[in-house]
Each structure stands twice: as C-alpha cells, then as structure tokens.
Amino acid sequence: MKREIFVGRVGIGGRHPLSVQSMTNTAADDVKGTLAQIRQLRRAGCDIVRVALPSRSFLSPLKQIIGRSPLPVIVDIHFDPALAMQAMDAGAHGIRINPGNIGSNEKLKAVIRLAGQKKIPIRIGVNSGSLEKKYRKAGLTTAQAMVNSVLDKIKFFEDQHFFDLKISLKASDVRETVAAYRLIDRQCPYPLHLGITEAGTFFAGSIRSAVGIGSLLLDGIGNTFRVSLTAPPVREIEVARQIMRALGLLERGVELVSCPTCARAQVDLIALCKRFEAKIAGLDFPGKLKVAIMGCEVNGPGEASDADIGLAFSRSRAFLFKKGRVVARLAPAEALDRLFELASEAAGGVKHG
Ligand code: SF4
C-alpha cells in the first residue's frame, strides 16, 4: 500500500479509492471561465483539478479561483521556485513541479520547506522529454533512466524530511511509460499519478491512454490519474470514467452496452444508442446499472444476458428484457423512453446540481 497524502480533502494512496484529475485550459486570468470549467469537470466526475500558473501576474486570479473552486486545486509550475512558493501562499492544495527545471538545489529546498510548513503535497513529475543528460546513459532504457532520475529526486526530498510526495513518470511512448511505472512501483512507497503525456487528439489519445493507464490499473498500479487529450477537459473525465468502468473500478453510474449489429438488425441502432446516451448525459446515477441496447430479438437478450435491463429490436417490436429474460413487448417508438425511466428508477438518476 502506498503512503497516504491529501490534496485538499481528497485522499490519495493508503486505502483511498482511485481519483481522477483534469486540467483547465482557460486563460490564466479568466476567473469566471475557469470556475465554470471546474464546475463542469466536477459534474462529470472529476476529483482534483490542475491549473497552470504561467507567471506571477496571474497570482490574483489564481487566488480567486482556488478560493471558489468546488474541487481541490493543484497548481502547475515550471522554472520558477518563487512562483511555486507564491502559489502555496495563494492557497494551492498541491503543487506540481519538475525538479529538473525548477532551479538550484537551494531554491528547491526553500520550496520544500514551505510545502512542509503548510502541509501541501508535491507531485514530482519526470518527463522523458526533459530528462537531464546525466541520466541518458548508453545501454539504459528510457524507462530505467526516468526511474533513476526520479529516485534521485525522491532522495533529495527525503533528505529534507519531506514525504508528502506523489510521483509521475511520463514518456509519450505507451510502452516506455508502462515499463517505467512498473519499475518505480516496486521501488517507491509514494502514491503514483498515472498518465500518458502528449497522448493526442480525442480518438487516438483515448485509445493510447486506455491501453497505457488501463494496463497499469489492471496490475494494481496507480492511485490517481489524468487522461491528457487535445480536447475539451470534460472529455478527459468522460474517458477516465470509461476506463474505470471497463476495469470494474467504478461503483456507480449507468453503463451502456450494445451490439455491433449485423444483417439481422432492422433498426438504426447507432441512432438509438446515441439518443439513450444523450438522455443519461445530464444525470448523476448513485446506483450501478448495466443497460443493453441490442439490434435483434433473436440473439440480443441472450448475448446481453449479464445486463440488468435492456432492449432488443425487431422491425415492428421492442423487447424489454431483464438478465436475458424478455419481460415486456413495446412499441419501438416508446421503448427508449421506457428503458430510460426504468434505468433512472433503478440507478436513482438525479439532475446534476
Ligand atoms: Fe447481430 Fe442480433 Fe447479435 Fe446484434 S444482437 S450483432 S443484430 S445477432
């Protein structure tokens, strides 16, 4: 079990559940827009939000954002140790630095001292792209070089008696990232923040993240993660939740399963599934429910027999089934609404606040 740290009220490591993060992409001085984005992220299921602080001229808006954010805020700082300290004074619940670019050891010590006094956790993030030369030795894999680099940095923090650490190791190559996390997991007691950096646009990035992050989570590695996408941040949370759902790590919500259709299907299943997804998108489901929408009544109920509830369509009828057993025959036009009603009742669907 990894050491427990707290980012605001969210525990990471220890016995705490896996948490999901995202990062705002609004302008650093846009308080209103940033808070709106954070609220949207929270509604989608985000636990912790990261905000970049590009320079000290944005400290005042940052302070307002942190003060009014419904989620704990980690402030992301590069190159400037003074800025890291100002972010902590502004109320940051956590900071993310790359010790390789934050300046001299003396300056880093001052950052660590203040974080210790304020009990603010620090994420040490090592990226393969910014790996110092001394770690790029011949014969060493990128994964091992990243691990060696982060172990040295951890030692530096420990020598300052600072232990509220969270570690990330990111290469844009999925295999190297997975290899690096597998290595560090065996060697460090601190919680791990997973992510595939520069993962790409929505479609490709989601797949790369699902493969990389999913592999590690399946191994029981990782305490918190972010799916990084070149897409609106809320999509990162949607993908993160789907990854967790696929791994059985999400104890709430409606999971929709559907068949790929074949020549037996007599309905436009893609449109039906889209309509159902749109119906559930604005709701929060405290309960857990598996819902199936299947293209034919011949195989649909049987193929989706592990779904709690579902619909299978013929040309003129919709068959409502529970655990593979048909319980009602409906007119296709009203079937989707009925399925939605039953799913909402069973999983306790409520409108987002
Ligand atoms: Fe084809 Fe029916 Fe199976 Fe869907 S459920 S893939 S329509 S056989």
mmCIF file of C-alpha atoms and ligand atoms in Angstrom:
data_model
loop_
_atom_site.group_PDB
_atom_site.id
_atom_site.type_symbol
_atom_site.label_atom_id
_atom_site.label_comp_id
_atom_site.label_asym_id
_atom_site.label_seq_id
_atom_site.Cartn_x
_atom_site.Cartn_y
_atom_site.Cartn_z
ATOM 1 C CA MET A 1 0.000 0.000 0.000
ATOM 2 C CA LYS A 2 1.260 3.470 -0.837
ATOM 3 C CA ARG A 3 1.746 6.278 1.607
ATOM 4 C CA GLU A 4 -1.358 8.418 2.116
ATOM 5 C CA ILE A 5 -1.373 12.063 1.094
ATOM 6 C CA PHE A 6 -4.174 14.611 0.924
ATOM 7 C CA VAL A 7 -4.834 17.124 -1.831
ATOM 8 C CA GLY A 8 -7.345 19.281 -0.006
ATOM 9 C CA ARG A 9 -9.989 16.834 1.187
ATOM 10 C CA VAL A 10 -9.160 14.169 -1.423
ATOM 11 C CA GLY A 11 -7.003 11.347 -0.096
ATOM 12 C CA ILE A 12 -4.551 9.625 -2.453
ATOM 13 C CA GLY A 13 -2.755 6.378 -1.650
ATOM 14 C CA GLY A 14 -3.468 4.415 1.513
ATOM 15 C CA ARG A 15 -6.922 2.875 1.261
ATOM 16 C CA HIS A 16 -8.355 5.779 -0.730
ATOM 17 C CA PRO A 17 -10.139 5.000 -3.981
ATOM 18 C CA LEU A 18 -8.574 5.842 -7.319
ATOM 19 C CA SER A 19 -9.089 9.529 -8.071
ATOM 20 C CA VAL A 20 -9.427 11.269 -11.415
ATOM 21 C CA GLN A 21 -7.834 14.559 -12.410
ATOM 22 C CA SER A 22 -8.032 17.009 -15.267
ATOM 23 C CA MET A 23 -6.512 20.374 -16.059
ATOM 24 C CA THR A 24 -8.193 23.611 -17.049
ATOM 25 C CA ASN A 25 -7.308 25.174 -20.391
ATOM 26 C CA THR A 26 -8.939 28.573 -19.920
ATOM 27 C CA ALA A 27 -6.864 31.777 -19.805
ATOM 28 C CA ALA A 28 -4.986 32.198 -16.519
ATOM 29 C CA ASP A 29 -6.761 35.493 -15.790
ATOM 30 C CA ASP A 30 -10.256 34.245 -16.700
ATOM 31 C CA VAL A 31 -11.646 33.594 -13.223
ATOM 32 C CA LYS A 32 -15.255 33.170 -14.322
ATOM 33 C CA GLY A 33 -14.468 30.896 -17.261
ATOM 34 C CA THR A 34 -12.044 28.775 -15.246
ATOM 35 C CA LEU A 35 -14.541 28.295 -12.417
ATOM 36 C CA ALA A 36 -17.251 27.348 -14.942
ATOM 37 C CA GLN A 37 -14.903 24.755 -16.415
ATOM 38 C CA ILE A 38 -14.049 23.384 -12.968
ATOM 39 C CA ARG A 39 -17.764 23.069 -12.131
ATOM 40 C CA GLN A 40 -18.327 21.223 -15.406
ATOM 41 C CA LEU A 41 -15.440 18.887 -14.579
ATOM 42 C CA ARG A 42 -16.863 18.198 -11.133
ATOM 43 C CA ARG A 43 -20.263 17.327 -12.607
ATOM 44 C CA ALA A 44 -18.576 14.879 -14.965
ATOM 45 C CA GLY A 45 -16.863 13.127 -12.032
ATOM 46 C CA CYS A 46 -13.504 14.875 -11.676
ATOM 47 C CA ASP A 47 -11.962 14.710 -8.178
ATOM 48 C CA ILE A 48 -8.999 17.098 -8.438
ATOM 49 C CA VAL A 49 -8.244 19.882 -10.898
ATOM 50 C CA ARG A 50 -4.877 21.248 -12.003
ATOM 51 C CA VAL A 51 -4.385 24.843 -13.033
ATOM 52 C CA ALA A 52 -1.231 26.240 -14.624
ATOM 53 C CA LEU A 53 0.338 29.389 -13.232
ATOM 54 C CA PRO A 54 2.411 30.832 -16.094
ATOM 55 C CA SER A 55 3.721 33.887 -14.215
ATOM 56 C CA ARG A 56 3.260 35.939 -11.076
ATOM 57 C CA SER A 57 0.991 38.393 -12.864
ATOM 58 C CA PHE A 58 -1.728 35.710 -12.629
ATOM 59 C CA LEU A 59 -1.486 35.221 -8.868
ATOM 60 C CA SER A 60 -4.504 37.342 -8.056
ATOM 61 C CA PRO A 61 -6.898 35.444 -10.387
ATOM 62 C CA LEU A 62 -5.382 32.161 -9.169
ATOM 63 C CA LYS A 63 -6.202 33.083 -5.594
ATOM 64 C CA GLN A 64 -9.822 33.794 -6.531
ATOM 65 C CA ILE A 65 -10.069 30.528 -8.468
ATOM 66 C CA ILE A 66 -8.713 28.466 -5.581
ATOM 67 C CA GLY A 67 -10.963 30.267 -3.101
ATOM 68 C CA ARG A 68 -14.123 29.487 -5.058
ATOM 69 C CA SER A 69 -13.261 26.149 -6.672
ATOM 70 C CA PRO A 70 -15.529 23.211 -5.747
ATOM 71 C CA LEU A 71 -12.533 20.897 -6.326
ATOM 72 C CA PRO A 72 -9.096 20.893 -4.714
ATOM 73 C CA VAL A 73 -6.631 22.765 -6.932
ATOM 74 C CA ILE A 74 -3.121 21.638 -7.818
ATOM 75 C CA VAL A 75 -1.032 24.451 -9.240
ATOM 76 C CA ASP A 76 1.349 23.570 -12.042
ATOM 77 C CA ILE A 77 4.641 25.461 -12.064
ATOM 78 C CA HIS A 78 7.672 25.312 -14.267
ATOM 79 C CA PHE A 79 11.084 27.014 -13.947
ATOM 80 C CA ASP A 80 10.317 29.470 -11.132
ATOM 81 C CA PRO A 81 10.703 28.384 -7.478
ATOM 82 C CA ALA A 82 9.453 31.761 -6.222
ATOM 83 C CA LEU A 83 6.250 31.184 -8.156
ATOM 84 C CA ALA A 84 5.804 27.786 -6.505
ATOM 85 C CA MET A 85 6.029 29.468 -3.113
ATOM 86 C CA GLN A 86 3.591 32.196 -4.108
ATOM 87 C CA ALA A 87 1.143 29.566 -5.351
ATOM 88 C CA MET A 88 1.269 27.892 -1.940
ATOM 89 C CA ASP A 89 0.675 31.245 -0.263
ATOM 90 C CA ALA A 90 -2.308 31.715 -2.599
ATOM 91 C CA GLY A 91 -3.885 28.569 -1.131
ATOM 92 C CA ALA A 92 -2.863 25.798 -3.577
ATOM 93 C CA HIS A 93 -3.929 22.372 -2.287
ATOM 94 C CA GLY A 94 -0.990 20.801 -4.051
ATOM 95 C CA ILE A 95 1.771 21.791 -6.435
ATOM 96 C CA ARG A 96 3.257 20.045 -9.413
ATOM 97 C CA ILE A 97 6.849 20.787 -10.284
ATOM 98 C CA ASN A 98 9.538 19.230 -12.413
ATOM 99 C CA PRO A 99 12.570 19.357 -10.083
ATOM 100 C CA GLY A 100 14.777 19.162 -13.157
ATOM 101 C CA ASN A 101 13.742 22.636 -14.263
ATOM 102 C CA ILE A 102 12.874 24.405 -11.012
ATOM 103 C CA GLY A 103 16.370 25.838 -10.429
ATOM 104 C CA SER A 104 19.170 25.256 -7.937
ATOM 105 C CA ASN A 105 19.013 22.829 -5.036
ATOM 106 C CA GLU A 106 18.957 25.750 -2.596
ATOM 107 C CA LYS A 107 15.872 27.188 -4.285
ATOM 108 C CA LEU A 108 14.203 23.799 -4.331
ATOM 109 C CA LYS A 109 14.938 23.412 -0.613
ATOM 110 C CA ALA A 110 13.060 26.646 0.081
ATOM 111 C CA VAL A 111 10.040 25.325 -1.865
ATOM 112 C CA ILE A 112 10.142 22.054 0.063
ATOM 113 C CA ARG A 113 10.451 23.882 3.400
ATOM 114 C CA LEU A 114 7.358 25.973 2.745
ATOM 115 C CA ALA A 115 5.355 22.963 1.489
ATOM 116 C CA GLY A 116 6.318 21.120 4.677
ATOM 117 C CA GLN A 117 5.191 24.019 6.858
ATOM 118 C CA LYS A 118 1.898 24.327 5.019
ATOM 119 C CA LYS A 119 1.419 20.544 4.665
ATOM 120 C CA ILE A 120 0.995 20.847 0.919
ATOM 121 C CA PRO A 121 1.818 17.745 -1.145
ATOM 122 C CA ILE A 122 4.143 17.985 -4.106
ATOM 123 C CA ARG A 123 3.976 15.965 -7.293
ATOM 124 C CA ILE A 124 7.361 15.241 -8.723
ATOM 125 C CA GLY A 125 6.839 14.789 -12.420
ATOM 126 C CA VAL A 126 9.594 13.429 -14.608
ATOM 127 C CA ASN A 127 9.015 13.541 -18.359
ATOM 128 C CA SER A 128 11.222 11.670 -20.791
ATOM 129 C CA GLY A 129 11.448 14.825 -22.910
ATOM 130 C CA SER A 130 13.028 16.852 -20.113
ATOM 131 C CA LEU A 131 15.300 14.140 -18.715
ATOM 132 C CA GLU A 132 18.697 15.560 -17.718
ATOM 133 C CA LYS A 133 21.679 14.439 -19.781
ATOM 134 C CA LYS A 134 23.386 12.572 -16.934
ATOM 135 C CA TYR A 135 20.579 10.017 -16.875
ATOM 136 C CA ARG A 136 20.725 9.281 -20.573
ATOM 137 C CA LYS A 137 23.438 6.675 -20.332
ATOM 138 C CA ALA A 138 24.189 4.247 -23.130
ATOM 139 C CA GLY A 139 22.565 0.869 -22.627
ATOM 140 C CA LEU A 140 19.863 2.214 -20.330
ATOM 141 C CA THR A 141 16.229 2.114 -21.432
ATOM 142 C CA THR A 142 14.284 5.363 -21.257
ATOM 143 C CA ALA A 143 12.143 3.759 -18.544
ATOM 144 C CA GLN A 144 15.147 2.923 -16.381
ATOM 145 C CA ALA A 145 16.660 6.377 -16.972
ATOM 146 C CA MET A 146 13.417 8.041 -15.853
ATOM 147 C CA VAL A 147 13.262 5.836 -12.778
ATOM 148 C CA ASN A 148 16.885 6.611 -11.866
ATOM 149 C CA SER A 149 16.143 10.309 -12.248
ATOM 150 C CA VAL A 150 13.042 10.239 -10.072
ATOM 151 C CA LEU A 151 14.704 8.075 -7.392
ATOM 152 C CA ASP A 152 17.451 10.696 -7.055
ATOM 153 C CA LYS A 153 14.820 13.406 -6.749
ATOM 154 C CA ILE A 154 12.845 11.465 -4.162
ATOM 155 C CA LYS A 155 16.038 11.062 -2.140
ATOM 156 C CA PHE A 156 16.583 14.815 -2.236
ATOM 157 C CA PHE A 157 13.082 15.435 -0.844
ATOM 158 C CA GLU A 158 13.510 12.748 1.806
ATOM 159 C CA ASP A 159 16.796 14.311 2.876
ATOM 160 C CA GLN A 160 14.760 17.459 3.602
ATOM 161 C CA HIS A 161 12.371 15.291 5.673
ATOM 162 C CA PHE A 162 9.586 15.826 3.177
ATOM 163 C CA PHE A 163 7.426 12.799 2.425
ATOM 164 C CA ASP A 164 4.082 14.153 1.104
ATOM 165 C CA LEU A 165 5.025 13.158 -2.409
ATOM 166 C CA LYS A 166 3.229 11.920 -5.458
ATOM 167 C CA ILE A 167 5.225 10.600 -8.389
ATOM 168 C CA SER A 168 4.655 10.650 -12.136
ATOM 169 C CA LEU A 169 6.843 9.299 -14.914
ATOM 170 C CA LYS A 170 5.747 10.100 -18.394
ATOM 171 C CA ALA A 171 7.028 9.211 -21.813
ATOM 172 C CA SER A 172 4.802 9.833 -24.815
ATOM 173 C CA ASP A 173 5.546 6.245 -25.792
ATOM 174 C CA VAL A 174 2.970 3.989 -24.126
ATOM 175 C CA ARG A 175 5.286 1.003 -23.686
ATOM 176 C CA GLU A 176 8.026 3.090 -22.063
ATOM 177 C CA THR A 177 5.574 4.772 -19.733
ATOM 178 C CA VAL A 178 4.112 1.454 -18.622
ATOM 179 C CA ALA A 179 7.605 -0.015 -18.171
ATOM 180 C CA ALA A 180 8.706 2.993 -16.093
ATOM 181 C CA TYR A 181 5.676 2.845 -13.784
ATOM 182 C CA ARG A 182 6.110 -0.917 -13.296
ATOM 183 C CA LEU A 183 9.709 -0.323 -12.254
ATOM 184 C CA ILE A 184 9.042 2.583 -9.913
ATOM 185 C CA ASP A 185 6.041 0.898 -8.312
ATOM 186 C CA ARG A 186 8.353 -1.744 -6.846
ATOM 187 C CA GLN A 187 10.824 0.819 -5.570
ATOM 188 C CA CYS A 188 8.910 3.666 -4.007
ATOM 189 C CA PRO A 189 6.344 3.977 -1.221
ATOM 190 C CA TYR A 190 4.704 7.109 -2.609
ATOM 191 C CA PRO A 191 1.393 7.226 -4.484
ATOM 192 C CA LEU A 192 1.645 7.218 -8.259
ATOM 193 C CA HIS A 193 -0.055 9.632 -10.635
ATOM 194 C CA LEU A 194 -0.614 7.895 -13.974
ATOM 195 C CA GLY A 195 -0.828 9.489 -17.379
ATOM 196 C CA ILE A 196 0.320 9.225 -20.952
ATOM 197 C CA THR A 197 1.729 12.584 -21.868
ATOM 198 C CA GLU A 198 1.059 14.165 -25.274
ATOM 199 C CA ALA A 199 -1.440 11.372 -25.869
ATOM 200 C CA GLY A 200 -3.016 13.184 -28.792
ATOM 201 C CA THR A 201 -6.453 14.089 -30.053
ATOM 202 C CA PHE A 202 -9.684 12.685 -28.655
ATOM 203 C CA PHE A 203 -9.878 9.386 -30.524
ATOM 204 C CA ALA A 204 -6.206 8.375 -30.710
ATOM 205 C CA GLY A 205 -5.407 9.830 -27.292
ATOM 206 C CA SER A 206 -8.267 7.981 -25.626
ATOM 207 C CA ILE A 207 -7.052 4.674 -27.010
ATOM 208 C CA ARG A 208 -3.423 5.322 -26.074
ATOM 209 C CA SER A 209 -4.482 6.349 -22.573
ATOM 210 C CA ALA A 210 -6.839 3.404 -22.162
ATOM 211 C CA VAL A 211 -4.083 0.984 -23.181
ATOM 212 C CA GLY A 212 -1.361 2.573 -21.044
ATOM 213 C CA ILE A 213 -3.307 3.601 -17.957
ATOM 214 C CA GLY A 214 -5.570 0.556 -18.205
ATOM 215 C CA SER A 215 -2.602 -1.849 -18.280
ATOM 216 C CA LEU A 216 -1.202 -0.313 -15.122
ATOM 217 C CA LEU A 217 -4.518 -0.194 -13.298
ATOM 218 C CA LEU A 218 -5.075 -3.860 -14.152
ATOM 219 C CA ASP A 219 -1.756 -4.588 -12.435
ATOM 220 C CA GLY A 220 -2.987 -2.692 -9.376
ATOM 221 C CA ILE A 221 -0.573 0.174 -10.084
ATOM 222 C CA GLY A 222 -1.677 3.815 -9.741
ATOM 223 C CA ASN A 223 -3.516 5.910 -7.179
ATOM 224 C CA THR A 224 -4.713 8.836 -9.274
ATOM 225 C CA PHE A 225 -4.641 9.549 -12.999
ATOM 226 C CA ARG A 226 -5.289 12.000 -15.750
ATOM 227 C CA VAL A 227 -6.217 11.232 -19.329
ATOM 228 C CA SER A 228 -4.446 14.001 -21.290
ATOM 229 C CA LEU A 229 -6.230 14.850 -24.518
ATOM 230 C CA THR A 230 -6.130 17.599 -27.092
ATOM 231 C CA ALA A 231 -9.846 18.058 -26.472
ATOM 232 C CA PRO A 232 -12.118 19.928 -24.039
ATOM 233 C CA PRO A 233 -11.084 18.891 -20.489
ATOM 234 C CA VAL A 234 -14.506 17.425 -19.715
ATOM 235 C CA ARG A 235 -13.849 14.781 -22.374
ATOM 236 C CA GLU A 236 -10.794 13.690 -20.342
ATOM 237 C CA ILE A 237 -13.081 12.886 -17.433
ATOM 238 C CA GLU A 238 -15.566 11.061 -19.652
ATOM 239 C CA VAL A 239 -12.747 8.878 -20.979
ATOM 240 C CA ALA A 240 -11.272 8.379 -17.499
ATOM 241 C CA ARG A 241 -14.641 7.182 -16.241
ATOM 242 C CA GLN A 242 -14.999 4.780 -19.155
ATOM 243 C CA ILE A 243 -11.554 3.345 -18.431
ATOM 244 C CA MET A 244 -12.530 2.822 -14.802
ATOM 245 C CA ARG A 245 -15.849 1.312 -15.831
ATOM 246 C CA ALA A 246 -14.174 -1.118 -18.205
ATOM 247 C CA LEU A 247 -11.952 -2.276 -15.337
ATOM 248 C CA GLY A 248 -14.810 -2.600 -12.851
ATOM 249 C CA LEU A 249 -13.396 0.237 -10.749
ATOM 250 C CA LEU A 250 -16.481 2.444 -10.868
ATOM 251 C CA GLU A 251 -19.109 1.653 -8.307
ATOM 252 C CA ARG A 252 -21.802 3.909 -9.710
ATOM 253 C CA GLY A 253 -23.488 5.039 -12.896
ATOM 254 C CA VAL A 254 -25.249 3.575 -15.894
ATOM 255 C CA GLU A 255 -23.098 1.504 -18.228
ATOM 256 C CA LEU A 256 -24.472 1.144 -21.736
ATOM 257 C CA VAL A 257 -23.533 -1.929 -23.741
ATOM 258 C CA SER A 258 -24.704 -2.513 -27.295
ATOM 259 C CA CYS A 259 -24.044 -4.892 -30.127
ATOM 260 C CA PRO A 260 -22.150 -4.011 -33.324
ATOM 261 C CA THR A 261 -25.268 -5.024 -35.351
ATOM 262 C CA CYS A 262 -25.253 -7.349 -38.337
ATOM 263 C CA ALA A 263 -27.596 -8.310 -41.156
ATOM 264 C CA ARG A 264 -30.224 -9.358 -38.571
ATOM 265 C CA ALA A 265 -30.644 -5.786 -37.287
ATOM 266 C CA GLN A 266 -33.712 -3.992 -38.652
ATOM 267 C CA VAL A 267 -33.289 -0.699 -36.782
ATOM 268 C CA ASP A 268 -30.796 2.157 -36.718
ATOM 269 C CA LEU A 269 -29.042 1.047 -33.537
ATOM 270 C CA ILE A 270 -26.372 3.767 -33.714
ATOM 271 C CA ALA A 271 -29.065 6.459 -33.550
ATOM 272 C CA LEU A 272 -30.908 4.659 -30.736
ATOM 273 C CA CYS A 273 -27.745 4.348 -28.638
ATOM 274 C CA LYS A 274 -26.861 7.999 -29.232
ATOM 275 C CA ARG A 275 -30.347 9.035 -28.119
ATOM 276 C CA PHE A 276 -30.078 6.972 -24.951
ATOM 277 C CA GLU A 277 -26.611 8.353 -24.167
ATOM 278 C CA ALA A 278 -27.936 11.889 -24.631
ATOM 279 C CA LYS A 279 -30.765 11.138 -22.205
ATOM 280 C CA ILE A 280 -28.469 9.912 -19.431
ATOM 281 C CA ALA A 281 -25.732 12.501 -20.020
ATOM 282 C CA GLY A 282 -27.326 15.181 -17.853
ATOM 283 C CA LEU A 283 -27.960 12.897 -14.881
ATOM 284 C CA ASP A 284 -25.991 11.586 -11.953
ATOM 285 C CA PHE A 285 -26.619 7.935 -11.036
ATOM 286 C CA PRO A 286 -25.660 6.988 -7.482
ATOM 287 C CA GLY A 287 -26.569 3.354 -8.209
ATOM 288 C CA LYS A 288 -24.855 0.986 -10.622
ATOM 289 C CA LEU A 289 -26.712 -0.466 -13.590
ATOM 290 C CA LYS A 290 -25.797 -2.207 -16.823
ATOM 291 C CA VAL A 291 -28.153 -1.375 -19.677
ATOM 292 C CA ALA A 292 -28.105 -3.101 -23.082
ATOM 293 C CA ILE A 293 -29.464 -1.939 -26.436
ATOM 294 C CA MET A 294 -29.331 -4.772 -28.965
ATOM 295 C CA GLY A 295 -30.026 -4.955 -32.671
ATOM 296 C CA CYS A 296 -32.230 -8.047 -32.858
ATOM 297 C CA GLU A 297 -34.576 -10.045 -30.670
ATOM 298 C CA VAL A 298 -33.144 -13.379 -31.847
ATOM 299 C CA ASN A 299 -29.768 -13.074 -30.147
ATOM 300 C CA GLY A 300 -29.926 -9.751 -28.318
ATOM 301 C CA PRO A 301 -31.383 -10.808 -24.948
ATOM 302 C CA GLY A 302 -29.090 -13.836 -24.749
ATOM 303 C CA GLU A 303 -25.933 -12.013 -25.834
ATOM 304 C CA ALA A 304 -26.588 -9.301 -23.264
ATOM 305 C CA SER A 305 -27.803 -11.601 -20.504
ATOM 306 C CA ASP A 306 -25.433 -10.033 -17.978
ATOM 307 C CA ALA A 307 -27.143 -6.640 -18.431
ATOM 308 C CA ASP A 308 -29.590 -5.728 -15.676
ATOM 309 C CA ILE A 309 -32.043 -4.410 -18.195
ATOM 310 C CA GLY A 310 -32.158 -3.970 -21.941
ATOM 311 C CA LEU A 311 -33.974 -3.647 -25.223
ATOM 312 C CA ALA A 312 -33.745 -5.821 -28.319
ATOM 313 C CA PHE A 313 -35.431 -4.673 -31.503
ATOM 314 C CA SER A 314 -37.271 -6.383 -34.334
ATOM 315 C CA ARG A 315 -38.691 -4.423 -37.238
ATOM 316 C CA SER A 316 -42.027 -3.763 -35.508
ATOM 317 C CA ARG A 317 -41.406 -4.508 -31.832
ATOM 318 C CA ALA A 318 -39.035 -3.744 -28.979
ATOM 319 C CA PHE A 319 -38.447 -6.470 -26.417
ATOM 320 C CA LEU A 320 -37.681 -5.335 -22.906
ATOM 321 C CA PHE A 321 -35.532 -7.883 -21.094
ATOM 322 C CA LYS A 322 -34.047 -8.280 -17.638
ATOM 323 C CA LYS A 323 -31.000 -10.523 -17.168
ATOM 324 C CA GLY A 324 -31.659 -12.063 -20.576
ATOM 325 C CA ARG A 325 -35.369 -12.811 -19.968
ATOM 326 C CA VAL A 326 -37.974 -10.933 -22.044
ATOM 327 C CA VAL A 327 -40.439 -9.264 -19.664
ATOM 328 C CA ALA A 328 -42.449 -6.986 -21.990
ATOM 329 C CA ARG A 329 -43.136 -6.186 -25.635
ATOM 330 C CA LEU A 330 -43.294 -2.498 -26.522
ATOM 331 C CA ALA A 331 -43.907 -0.246 -29.500
ATOM 332 C CA PRO A 332 -40.442 0.785 -30.757
ATOM 333 C CA ALA A 333 -41.324 4.496 -30.602
ATOM 334 C CA GLU A 334 -41.882 4.418 -26.833
ATOM 335 C CA ALA A 335 -39.314 1.749 -25.919
ATOM 336 C CA LEU A 336 -36.349 4.051 -25.369
ATOM 337 C CA ASP A 337 -38.304 6.360 -23.030
ATOM 338 C CA ARG A 338 -39.480 3.327 -21.049
ATOM 339 C CA LEU A 339 -35.925 1.997 -20.799
ATOM 340 C CA PHE A 340 -34.737 5.389 -19.601
ATOM 341 C CA GLU A 341 -37.500 5.565 -16.951
ATOM 342 C CA LEU A 342 -36.674 2.110 -15.634
ATOM 343 C CA ALA A 343 -32.923 2.799 -15.619
ATOM 344 C CA SER A 344 -33.451 6.079 -13.758
ATOM 345 C CA GLU A 345 -35.623 4.363 -11.152
ATOM 346 C CA ALA A 346 -33.163 1.508 -10.668
ATOM 347 C CA ALA A 347 -29.993 3.619 -10.507
ATOM 348 C CA GLY A 348 -31.511 6.656 -8.783
ATOM 349 C CA GLY A 349 -30.874 9.163 -11.578
ATOM 350 C CA VAL A 350 -30.850 12.747 -10.354
ATOM 351 C CA LYS A 351 -30.167 16.004 -12.170
ATOM 352 C CA HIS A 352 -26.738 17.489 -11.609
ATOM 353 C CA GLY A 353 -26.796 20.269 -9.032
HETATM 354 FE FE1 SF4 B 1 -26.487 -9.195 -34.883
HETATM 355 FE FE2 SF4 B 1 -28.533 -9.518 -33.193
HETATM 356 FE FE3 SF4 B 1 -26.032 -10.049 -32.361
HETATM 357 FE FE4 SF4 B 1 -26.775 -7.520 -32.762
HETATM 358 S S1 SF4 B 1 -27.608 -8.931 -31.251
HETATM 359 S S2 SF4 B 1 -24.881 -8.489 -33.503
HETATM 360 S S3 SF4 B 1 -28.151 -7.711 -34.503
HETATM 361 S S4 SF4 B 1 -27.169 -11.124 -33.949
#
